[in-house]
XYZ file of C-alpha atoms in Angstrom:
703
model
C 106.417 108.700 82.706
C 107.952 111.763 80.962
C 110.190 114.279 82.688
C 111.957 112.865 85.807
C 110.859 109.215 85.018
C 111.845 109.266 81.399
C 115.289 107.825 80.706
C 117.518 110.196 78.941
C 120.410 109.544 76.471
C 123.737 108.861 78.104
C 122.117 108.327 81.510
C 120.647 104.826 81.278
C 121.813 102.757 84.157
C 124.071 99.719 83.701
C 122.312 96.698 82.492
C 119.633 98.593 80.588
C 119.126 96.649 77.313
C 119.366 99.189 74.166
C 118.663 102.847 73.715
C 115.257 104.367 74.381
C 112.474 103.591 71.916
C 110.354 106.280 70.305
C 107.333 107.153 72.429
C 104.058 105.944 70.771
C 100.610 105.141 72.099
C 100.674 101.912 73.845
C 97.633 100.726 71.902
C 99.604 100.952 68.703
C 102.927 99.842 70.144
C 104.542 96.479 69.239
C 106.165 94.593 72.002
C 109.528 94.746 70.070
C 110.776 96.727 67.236
C 113.913 96.297 65.130
C 116.620 98.892 65.391
C 116.982 101.217 62.503
C 118.802 99.401 59.692
C 118.625 96.171 61.501
C 116.786 92.852 60.731
C 113.767 91.397 62.351
C 115.703 88.381 63.392
C 116.811 89.657 66.807
C 113.501 91.374 67.775
C 111.633 88.318 66.908
C 114.020 86.200 69.020
C 113.489 88.587 71.945
C 109.766 88.462 71.524
C 109.984 84.616 71.498
C 112.151 84.842 74.681
C 109.641 86.929 76.320
C 106.822 84.700 75.450
C 108.726 81.779 76.738
C 109.549 83.452 79.968
C 105.853 84.388 80.461
C 104.888 80.823 79.683
C 107.445 79.622 82.335
C 105.857 81.911 84.990
C 102.324 80.745 84.206
C 103.379 77.013 84.105
C 105.300 77.370 87.307
C 102.082 79.056 88.776
C 100.120 76.230 87.537
C 102.252 73.664 89.145
C 102.066 75.507 92.366
C 98.318 75.855 92.327
C 97.528 72.398 90.991
C 100.077 70.043 92.627
C 98.377 67.519 94.923
C 95.360 69.602 94.792
C 92.979 66.647 95.568
C 94.602 66.317 99.099
C 92.195 68.987 100.472
C 89.188 66.892 99.589
C 85.992 69.021 99.638
C 88.042 71.875 101.002
C 85.195 74.221 102.121
C 82.506 71.601 102.101
C 79.853 74.309 102.574
C 80.380 75.629 98.965
C 81.233 72.072 97.591
C 77.783 70.986 98.655
C 76.275 74.062 96.871
C 78.203 73.284 93.760
C 76.967 69.661 93.857
C 73.477 71.008 94.271
C 73.836 73.372 91.384
C 75.010 70.551 89.197
C 71.776 68.597 89.902
C 69.120 71.446 89.679
C 69.196 74.645 87.610
C 67.221 76.605 90.179
C 69.671 75.688 92.832
C 72.426 76.640 90.601
C 70.781 80.132 89.724
C 70.211 81.003 93.347
C 73.200 79.296 95.003
C 71.265 76.938 97.061
C 72.755 74.647 99.713
C 70.841 71.528 98.419
C 69.189 70.593 95.165
C 65.672 70.721 96.822
C 66.235 74.453 97.350
C 65.553 74.849 101.086
C 68.113 77.747 101.679
C 70.958 79.415 99.853
C 74.534 80.010 101.001
C 75.199 83.388 102.580
C 76.802 84.929 99.460
C 75.613 85.578 95.925
C 76.142 82.671 93.550
C 78.733 83.812 90.877
C 81.526 81.573 92.218
C 79.134 78.725 92.631
C 78.072 79.204 89.000
C 81.550 78.361 87.956
C 81.937 75.267 90.243
C 78.377 74.055 89.519
C 79.056 73.956 85.795
C 82.396 72.270 86.349
C 80.719 69.550 88.468
C 77.841 69.268 85.973
C 80.362 68.596 83.049
C 83.080 66.526 84.828
C 81.246 64.950 87.656
C 81.518 65.450 91.397
C 85.091 65.207 92.829
C 87.373 67.536 94.648
C 89.228 68.209 91.376
C 86.231 69.352 89.568
C 85.447 71.730 92.429
C 89.079 72.972 92.959
C 90.570 73.196 89.506
C 88.497 76.222 88.428
C 90.013 78.093 91.412
C 93.494 77.211 90.332
C 92.686 78.349 86.745
C 91.463 81.673 88.217
C 94.736 82.118 90.004
C 96.785 81.536 86.795
C 94.345 84.012 84.937
C 94.981 86.491 87.744
C 98.837 86.321 87.329
C 98.440 86.673 83.558
C 96.216 89.808 83.745
C 98.522 91.506 86.233
C 101.419 90.738 83.986
C 99.601 92.392 81.108
C 98.435 95.491 83.190
C 101.969 96.194 84.571
C 103.747 95.633 81.175
C 101.208 97.929 79.501
C 101.788 100.737 82.127
C 105.640 100.407 82.137
C 106.218 100.377 78.429
C 105.965 104.115 77.849
C 107.942 104.939 80.965
C 110.761 102.760 80.258
C 110.814 103.136 76.507
C 111.947 99.633 76.421
C 109.757 96.524 75.908
C 112.364 94.281 77.671
C 112.086 96.245 80.943
C 108.405 96.590 80.695
C 108.254 92.788 80.281
C 110.403 92.252 83.416
C 108.128 94.551 85.331
C 105.126 92.466 84.427
C 107.019 89.282 85.269
C 107.978 90.592 88.694
C 104.377 91.639 89.421
C 103.205 88.181 88.303
C 105.698 86.370 90.412
C 104.892 88.420 93.647
C 101.228 87.541 93.002
C 101.786 83.902 92.397
C 104.006 83.533 95.573
C 101.822 85.517 97.981
C 101.170 82.835 100.498
C 97.300 83.647 101.000
C 96.987 83.595 97.262
C 98.412 80.140 97.087
C 95.918 79.164 99.722
C 92.836 80.586 98.128
C 93.615 79.640 94.556
C 93.785 75.972 95.882
C 90.530 76.440 97.806
C 86.924 76.935 96.782
C 85.725 80.089 98.601
C 84.413 82.971 96.559
C 87.531 84.954 97.034
C 89.360 83.456 93.976
C 86.791 84.663 91.558
C 86.533 88.086 93.355
C 90.369 88.587 92.953
C 90.216 87.582 89.448
C 87.348 89.880 88.463
C 88.956 92.964 90.321
C 92.254 92.442 88.569
C 90.587 92.060 85.182
C 88.636 95.328 85.953
C 91.879 97.054 86.887
C 93.458 96.024 83.607
C 90.269 97.303 81.685
C 90.534 100.585 83.411
C 94.128 101.003 82.657
C 93.558 99.916 78.905
C 90.764 102.423 78.750
C 93.071 105.231 79.935
C 95.862 104.346 77.659
C 93.855 103.526 74.511
C 91.215 106.355 75.041
C 88.452 103.807 74.510
C 85.565 104.033 76.817
C 84.310 100.558 75.947
C 87.124 99.266 78.163
C 85.801 101.260 81.088
C 82.299 99.913 80.624
C 83.711 96.452 80.501
C 85.410 97.249 83.914
C 81.933 98.152 85.349
C 80.471 94.799 84.158
C 83.379 92.855 85.726
C 82.899 94.859 89.059
C 79.138 94.070 88.818
C 79.879 90.330 88.649
C 82.360 90.845 91.484
C 79.373 92.063 93.474
C 77.573 88.966 92.692
C 80.637 87.098 93.945
C 81.100 88.664 97.450
C 78.867 91.682 97.471
C 80.106 94.950 98.783
C 83.797 94.062 99.080
C 84.290 94.672 95.449
C 83.440 98.360 96.049
C 86.683 98.750 97.888
C 88.670 99.085 94.692
C 86.230 101.453 92.860
C 87.388 104.682 94.370
C 90.889 104.283 93.216
C 89.660 103.292 89.560
C 87.458 106.246 89.491
C 90.136 108.768 90.770
C 92.705 107.182 88.159
C 90.312 107.685 85.335
C 89.207 111.146 86.262
C 92.841 112.291 86.507
C 94.408 110.502 83.578
C 91.888 109.609 80.901
C 92.631 111.513 77.590
C 89.256 113.322 77.408
C 87.669 116.451 78.546
C 86.688 116.730 82.239
C 83.010 116.552 81.498
C 83.202 113.450 79.304
C 85.283 111.731 82.054
C 82.596 112.188 84.439
C 80.103 110.937 81.962
C 82.206 107.952 81.211
C 82.456 107.067 84.856
C 78.663 107.443 85.305
C 78.279 105.112 82.380
C 80.649 102.602 83.963
C 78.655 102.781 87.162
C 75.556 102.111 85.302
C 77.084 99.019 83.639
C 78.154 97.822 87.163
C 74.650 98.332 88.489
C 73.119 96.457 85.554
C 75.542 93.504 85.775
C 74.776 93.139 89.370
C 71.248 94.273 89.730
C 69.581 91.986 87.246
C 70.170 89.047 89.748
C 69.250 91.040 92.735
C 66.093 92.130 91.086
C 65.200 88.362 90.085
C 65.592 87.490 93.690
C 63.453 90.265 95.013
C 60.766 89.885 92.496
C 60.399 86.194 92.515
C 57.852 85.224 95.224
C 59.567 83.750 98.372
C 57.418 80.641 97.956
C 58.939 80.007 94.578
C 62.612 80.303 95.564
C 64.924 79.196 98.324
C 65.279 81.098 101.485
C 68.210 83.617 101.404
C 70.791 82.349 103.814
C 72.455 84.742 106.170
C 69.402 86.974 106.336
C 66.664 87.181 109.017
C 63.920 88.311 106.761
C 64.477 86.283 103.735
C 65.898 89.300 101.776
C 69.040 89.626 99.554
C 69.018 93.349 100.308
C 69.176 92.660 104.054
C 72.094 90.274 103.418
C 73.813 92.807 101.336
C 73.542 95.774 103.678
C 73.463 93.845 106.956
C 75.445 90.653 107.535
C 77.603 90.974 104.602
C 77.639 94.716 104.501
C 77.658 97.419 107.326
C 77.673 94.547 109.801
C 81.309 93.623 108.624
C 82.366 97.163 109.562
C 80.671 97.842 112.763
C 80.311 94.205 114.135
C 76.448 94.324 114.349
C 75.845 91.084 112.400
C 72.626 89.475 113.324
C 72.942 85.765 113.363
C 76.753 85.752 113.788
C 78.367 83.551 116.313
C 81.211 85.972 117.009
C 79.422 89.174 118.128
C 80.797 91.846 120.496
C 84.068 92.407 118.571
C 84.941 88.674 118.946
C 86.883 88.696 115.705
C 89.958 90.459 117.133
C 90.970 93.880 118.013
C 90.772 96.410 115.147
C 93.694 98.806 114.625
C 96.198 100.280 112.205
C 98.824 97.493 112.536
C 96.294 94.559 112.572
C 97.576 93.285 109.224
C 101.067 92.778 110.706
C 100.003 90.737 113.715
C 100.486 87.040 114.163
C 97.053 86.313 112.701
C 97.491 88.083 109.361
C 101.090 88.992 108.968
C 102.268 85.809 107.280
C 99.435 85.771 104.854
C 100.045 89.170 103.205
C 102.519 91.541 104.969
C 105.843 90.441 103.510
C 106.103 93.315 100.979
C 103.447 95.572 102.417
C 105.816 98.353 103.761
C 108.127 98.056 100.713
C 105.353 98.608 98.029
C 104.055 101.582 99.721
C 107.411 103.154 99.614
C 107.854 102.238 96.004
C 104.471 103.756 95.176
C 105.342 106.890 96.956
C 108.730 107.099 95.204
C 107.034 106.662 91.767
C 104.535 109.455 92.526
C 107.402 111.803 93.542
C 109.733 111.117 90.649
C 106.853 111.453 88.253
C 105.282 114.550 89.870
C 105.802 116.749 86.757
C 104.568 114.082 84.298
C 101.671 114.816 81.910
C 98.154 114.387 83.345
C 97.563 111.323 81.225
C 100.754 109.555 82.460
C 99.832 105.830 82.634
C 102.334 105.052 85.341
C 100.776 107.622 87.761
C 97.434 106.172 86.890
C 98.632 102.733 87.650
C 100.168 103.661 90.932
C 96.801 105.355 91.898
C 94.988 102.214 91.017
C 97.176 99.737 92.747
C 98.032 102.078 95.613
C 94.624 102.980 96.507
C 93.687 99.302 96.124
C 96.117 98.479 98.885
C 95.295 101.620 101.069
C 91.506 101.400 100.928
C 91.250 97.555 101.315
C 94.060 97.491 104.033
C 92.574 100.171 106.128
C 89.123 98.562 105.941
C 90.416 95.161 106.995
C 92.459 96.874 109.804
C 89.627 98.636 111.305
C 86.546 96.520 110.649
C 84.885 95.209 113.801
C 82.853 92.380 112.267
C 83.772 88.977 110.858
C 87.295 88.792 109.445
C 89.406 85.851 108.556
C 93.025 85.523 107.516
C 92.157 84.404 104.040
C 90.395 87.718 103.355
C 93.900 89.128 102.786
C 93.995 87.670 99.310
C 92.143 90.818 98.196
C 95.285 92.897 98.857
C 97.567 90.650 96.857
C 97.055 92.180 93.273
C 97.670 95.725 94.608
C 100.741 94.710 96.287
C 102.029 92.843 93.342
C 101.254 95.468 90.984
C 103.147 98.063 92.999
C 106.093 95.696 93.444
C 106.439 94.992 89.634
C 105.935 98.591 88.555
C 107.914 100.327 91.397
C 110.645 97.849 91.520
C 111.530 97.944 87.861
C 111.083 101.641 87.126
C 113.036 102.692 90.240
C 115.729 100.189 89.314
C 116.020 101.680 85.984
C 116.495 105.173 87.442
C 118.730 103.950 90.258
C 121.394 106.459 89.215
C 119.124 109.139 90.608
C 119.600 109.703 94.359
C 115.995 109.717 95.260
C 115.166 106.558 93.294
C 118.328 104.834 94.753
C 117.304 105.785 98.298
C 113.665 104.660 97.914
C 114.733 101.458 96.342
C 117.396 100.698 98.924
C 114.954 101.391 101.851
C 112.310 99.284 100.224
C 114.619 96.330 99.898
C 115.684 96.615 103.518
C 112.041 96.832 104.546
C 111.293 93.621 102.597
C 114.183 91.900 104.380
C 113.307 93.114 107.782
C 109.580 92.311 107.319
C 110.586 88.641 106.395
C 112.895 88.430 109.419
C 110.022 89.625 111.586
C 107.497 87.343 110.216
C 109.799 84.184 110.179
C 110.971 84.661 113.706
C 107.482 83.885 114.743
C 107.750 80.312 113.368
C 110.842 79.519 115.567
C 111.114 75.885 114.348
C 110.409 76.663 110.731
C 113.640 77.056 108.713
C 115.288 79.372 111.379
C 118.150 80.080 109.034
C 115.900 81.717 106.454
C 115.298 84.897 108.377
C 118.996 85.643 108.347
C 119.292 84.953 104.621
C 116.462 87.293 103.845
C 117.740 90.053 106.113
C 121.347 89.801 105.090
C 120.619 89.542 101.465
C 118.439 92.589 101.603
C 121.097 94.547 103.337
C 123.659 93.575 100.826
C 121.383 94.370 97.836
C 120.463 97.816 99.287
C 124.250 98.505 99.801
C 125.083 97.587 96.320
C 122.220 99.825 95.060
C 123.489 102.818 97.038
C 126.968 102.196 96.068
C 126.143 102.287 92.443
C 124.338 105.524 92.824
C 127.211 107.288 94.867
C 129.102 110.140 92.994
C 131.761 108.664 90.867
C 130.392 105.251 90.483
C 129.756 103.988 86.888
C 126.410 105.001 85.763
C 125.723 107.368 88.653
C 124.546 110.994 88.237
C 127.595 113.162 87.279
C 129.657 110.161 86.487
C 130.307 108.522 83.094
C 127.284 106.839 81.852
C 126.944 103.450 80.157
C 127.696 104.915 76.862
C 131.215 105.817 78.204
C 131.945 102.461 79.703
C 133.871 100.261 77.465
C 134.883 96.501 77.273
C 135.443 94.855 80.574
C 134.190 97.775 82.611
C 130.764 97.546 80.886
C 130.569 93.612 81.359
C 131.528 94.057 84.996
C 128.917 96.860 85.587
C 126.187 94.723 83.947
C 127.278 91.723 86.026
C 127.035 93.702 89.201
C 123.676 95.121 88.241
C 122.334 91.691 87.502
C 123.650 90.300 90.676
C 122.177 93.156 92.740
C 118.807 92.766 91.083
C 118.702 88.954 91.674
C 119.857 89.345 95.231
C 117.126 91.917 95.918
C 114.466 89.908 94.396
C 115.573 86.609 96.132
C 115.711 88.229 99.451
C 112.289 89.753 99.086
C 110.623 86.651 97.983
C 112.507 83.999 100.021
C 109.999 84.186 102.888
C 106.867 84.236 100.679
C 108.216 81.500 98.613
C 108.806 79.196 101.759
C 105.420 79.947 102.974
C 103.803 79.305 99.631
C 105.574 75.897 99.408
C 104.439 75.102 102.926
C 100.826 76.084 102.089
C 100.791 73.956 98.859
C 102.083 70.884 100.561
C 99.442 71.126 103.216
C 95.774 69.993 102.932
C 93.266 72.470 103.877
C 89.558 71.988 104.733
C 86.847 73.707 106.758
C 85.556 77.049 106.809
C 88.430 79.007 108.245
C 91.959 78.397 106.799
C 95.316 80.031 106.895
C 98.420 79.942 104.719
C 101.944 78.904 105.849
C 103.123 77.021 109.017
C 101.773 77.286 112.476
C 102.704 80.682 113.842
C 103.190 81.379 117.642
C 100.387 83.406 118.951
C 98.058 82.811 115.996
C 95.845 80.208 117.758
C 92.522 79.833 116.081
C 93.094 82.325 113.232
C 90.214 84.448 112.388
C 88.033 82.800 114.904
C 86.153 84.461 117.664
C 87.288 83.551 121.200
C 84.213 81.234 121.782
C 85.402 79.017 118.782
C 88.567 78.154 120.616
C 86.863 77.271 123.971
C 86.112 74.150 125.658
C 83.316 71.814 124.762
C 79.847 72.764 126.026
C 76.276 71.411 126.008
C 74.650 71.463 122.610
C 72.992 69.547 119.912
C 73.855 66.263 121.537
C 77.086 64.245 120.898
C 76.259 63.499 117.392
C 79.372 65.502 116.154
C 82.541 64.557 117.912
C 85.348 67.019 118.929
C 86.884 67.019 115.445
C 83.504 67.735 113.832
C 83.257 64.423 111.987
C 79.752 63.686 113.062
C 80.451 60.169 114.594
C 79.357 60.804 118.117
C 76.536 58.990 119.894
C 74.709 61.472 122.008
C 71.157 62.225 121.711
C 70.675 65.781 123.181
C 69.893 68.379 120.568
C 69.537 71.696 122.425
C 71.356 74.956 121.403
C 74.848 75.352 122.631
C 78.630 75.443 121.851
C 80.296 72.974 119.693
C 82.832 70.469 121.104
C 86.416 71.612 120.728
C 85.242 74.891 119.162
C 84.100 73.066 115.962
C 80.889 71.385 116.564
C 79.764 71.341 112.850
C 79.998 75.076 112.406
C 83.397 75.207 110.814
C 83.955 71.528 109.721
C 81.682 69.099 107.690
C 80.433 65.962 109.096
C 81.763 62.614 107.770
C 79.129 60.059 107.985
C 79.764 56.260 108.377
C 79.025 53.818 105.536
C 75.986 52.441 107.445
C 74.383 56.031 107.734
C 75.178 56.721 104.038
C 73.248 53.553 103.246
C 70.265 54.415 105.441
C 69.990 57.836 103.758
C 70.209 56.437 100.244
C 67.637 53.717 100.951
C 64.302 54.818 99.208
C 65.707 58.355 98.757
C 63.459 58.943 95.662
C 60.497 58.907 97.881
C 61.536 62.143 99.772
C 62.378 65.559 98.992
C 65.116 65.691 101.513
C 67.097 62.538 102.570
C 67.748 64.197 105.886
C 67.632 67.466 107.952
C 70.328 68.571 110.251
C 71.090 71.895 111.972
C 73.940 73.932 110.311
C 75.098 74.030 106.762
C 78.551 72.375 107.289
C 76.754 69.422 109.075
C 74.360 69.119 106.111
C 77.242 69.445 103.604
C 79.056 66.372 104.742
C 75.970 64.103 104.474
C 74.965 65.671 101.178
C 78.479 65.228 99.625
C 78.593 61.657 100.886
C 75.152 60.584 99.451
C 74.719 63.207 96.596
C 71.255 63.588 97.890
C 69.479 66.773 99.072
C 70.034 67.448 102.885
C 68.224 70.324 104.575
C 70.644 72.730 106.514
C 68.240 73.826 109.269
C 69.053 77.446 110.241
C 71.611 77.927 107.579
C 75.429 78.335 108.095
C 75.247 79.419 111.796
C 71.944 77.682 112.591
C 70.533 81.080 113.323
C 68.422 81.780 110.236
C 64.558 81.293 110.563
C 64.612 78.761 107.775
C 62.531 76.745 108.124
C 60.269 77.917 110.955
C 59.018 75.226 113.361
C 55.558 75.398 111.589
C 57.117 75.019 108.111
C 59.301 71.998 109.380
C 56.279 70.300 110.961
C 54.418 70.712 107.681
C 57.297 69.071 105.801
C 57.378 66.224 108.206
C 53.506 65.835 107.946
C 53.899 65.785 104.153
C 56.493 62.963 104.403
C 59.247 65.181 102.624
C 62.076 64.565 105.184
C 63.248 61.052 105.824
C 65.653 61.466 108.753
C 66.681 64.155 111.256
C 70.342 63.925 112.326
C 71.496 65.006 115.750
C 74.497 67.405 115.745
C 76.264 70.062 117.604
C 76.391 73.694 116.725
C 77.888 76.902 118.166
C 75.886 79.217 120.419
C 74.781 82.289 118.504
C 74.404 85.667 120.213
C 71.480 86.820 118.007
C 69.377 85.638 115.296
C 66.454 83.165 115.029
C 65.985 80.397 117.494
C 63.834 78.225 115.138
C 66.508 75.681 114.664
C 66.601 74.852 118.500
C 62.887 74.830 118.505
C 62.829 72.169 115.640
C 65.617 70.090 117.353
C 63.534 70.149 120.689
C 60.381 69.242 118.776
C 62.053 66.304 117.137
C 63.498 65.014 120.303
C 60.083 65.270 122.160
C 58.117 63.474 119.378
C 60.459 60.854 117.648
C 62.647 58.247 119.011
C 66.369 58.335 118.470
C 68.207 55.389 117.040
C 71.998 54.944 116.303
C 73.051 54.262 112.832
C 76.761 53.974 112.374
C 77.566 55.704 115.567
C 75.316 58.664 114.845
C 72.050 59.502 116.511
C 69.167 59.896 113.955
C 65.403 60.299 114.184
C 63.210 58.663 111.546
C 60.628 61.217 110.546
C 59.031 59.204 107.606
C 59.003 55.850 106.127
């Protein structure tokens, strides 16, 4: 920024490397330039060092995200089974079907499954072929965030080295956000969603700085594919992108509006082609759209995955009546969500506000202001939506906040640090550091047995760093306003000042990231599987994170005893009525684990049948499908509440000899949605004889 955020001669704070560089358009700026009369040896050395530092960050991120990755097995077997299906059949790949015979899709668009399905097709089915693409998405997100923050900071700092450090800090915060470590080691769609949104933010900022509309159009395409990843959630970042472009793009107002309309059209085309294909292809020629009650992708978009998430009216969900927690302004700080994302949330809001105040007189096209609007609105809009939504919400959703928080941390932390000789900047920076330490202490105290000393290290380190920042800015201190600047400090005084500055910066960063680092290492060292997962150690009061109260309840009657309390599908009961799952799992949240005898039975003469078996619920089906690599019909979809297939359709499949076995299993009681799955289960029980194979109750339907 210019004006109050532009460094002036003789006032650069201690530790600032070199004099300000000439302001030039970022699109034409080189990362480093030799000083006048100098040689290129030093700048090239600095550029090499910066590349090595970036490589070290990305390598460390890769180790964190890839280490012992296979320990999580299939992770979310619901999506792993769909990836397996897509690797076997191109129709299943295109639609995101749960099985290769295309009975029903998952309850999301298929973009993330396209990546996993191709990986499995190329490298074969394994936990690594499913999960490595997610880790690579995380590394890519860290890299893009570095590029975006460095690009925005370069004109404001007039120093490529400081801009580089801002990018590194943002990347480190992103990499060490606990919920990011969780989701980039997992196979939910959130990993691809975050990558696409971050890439879109970079493209918007580049369009503003380079005055090239093609980057804005590219951002629209990225957001369109974000829609094909997790539907309406991607729209939460769009308002901030639009406001930033309208305010800062170097074009006339009318042209800015036209550019945004063009980007909106690009987004609509990038998402709409697939939606149109699904709507136009006859229902008989494609799989049923999972999560909908009327076999409609538009219904899924606007209902179960749309407005239903906001108002709680989600037909077919098992957690209705606000069963997903109490909405409220401080929801993200509670025991369920706080440890996932809240470590730096108050701090970055302060940093963003400080940047806006100090740059209030900057030109309209100022890239820092535009960047603060993008990352700040990202945090504000997404955070408020998550705080007040009454529908389904899980702790891992918080990963969508991570790029916004990391971007503000890198940009605000370094720019305010550079200007810490100004009282306002020093005060905001000090309060933000203390807020980070206090937040860490508050979150860590909830895990009484988990590194109890760490909360004091974070808090006391933050207080010490904040005190040093304020002391350096006090009148009479070297580098403070009204005192002798760096140019007047000689010899040992300059060296001492730089040493203190570097020590203060290191202490502040260490205090702020100590808690997230510990939680991230704990997350990476723990295997995660099932449909609902959380980062970090167990937290007092969290209980069944992100689950409705019914999911934590006692066992009830239901789809027989075929799925034991841990959801492993090894029980021996034969009842198959609709009801609650044992121990709150019951096949809804965890995949089945079939015995070797059952796998052999399903694989015997499998080529004679379209489906090796049918079972109520997608996670039940996923376990059998991954074990056999054969199509298994998920009756009723994820919750068992989709009318797919109907009883009449299922009876016709059986009459045609397309289904080999029906496997008994438990499932949760849904408060709404279709009852076809229960009808099918009852019909099977009334017309076929149960037998036990490897400890599991099955019904032979054909053969």
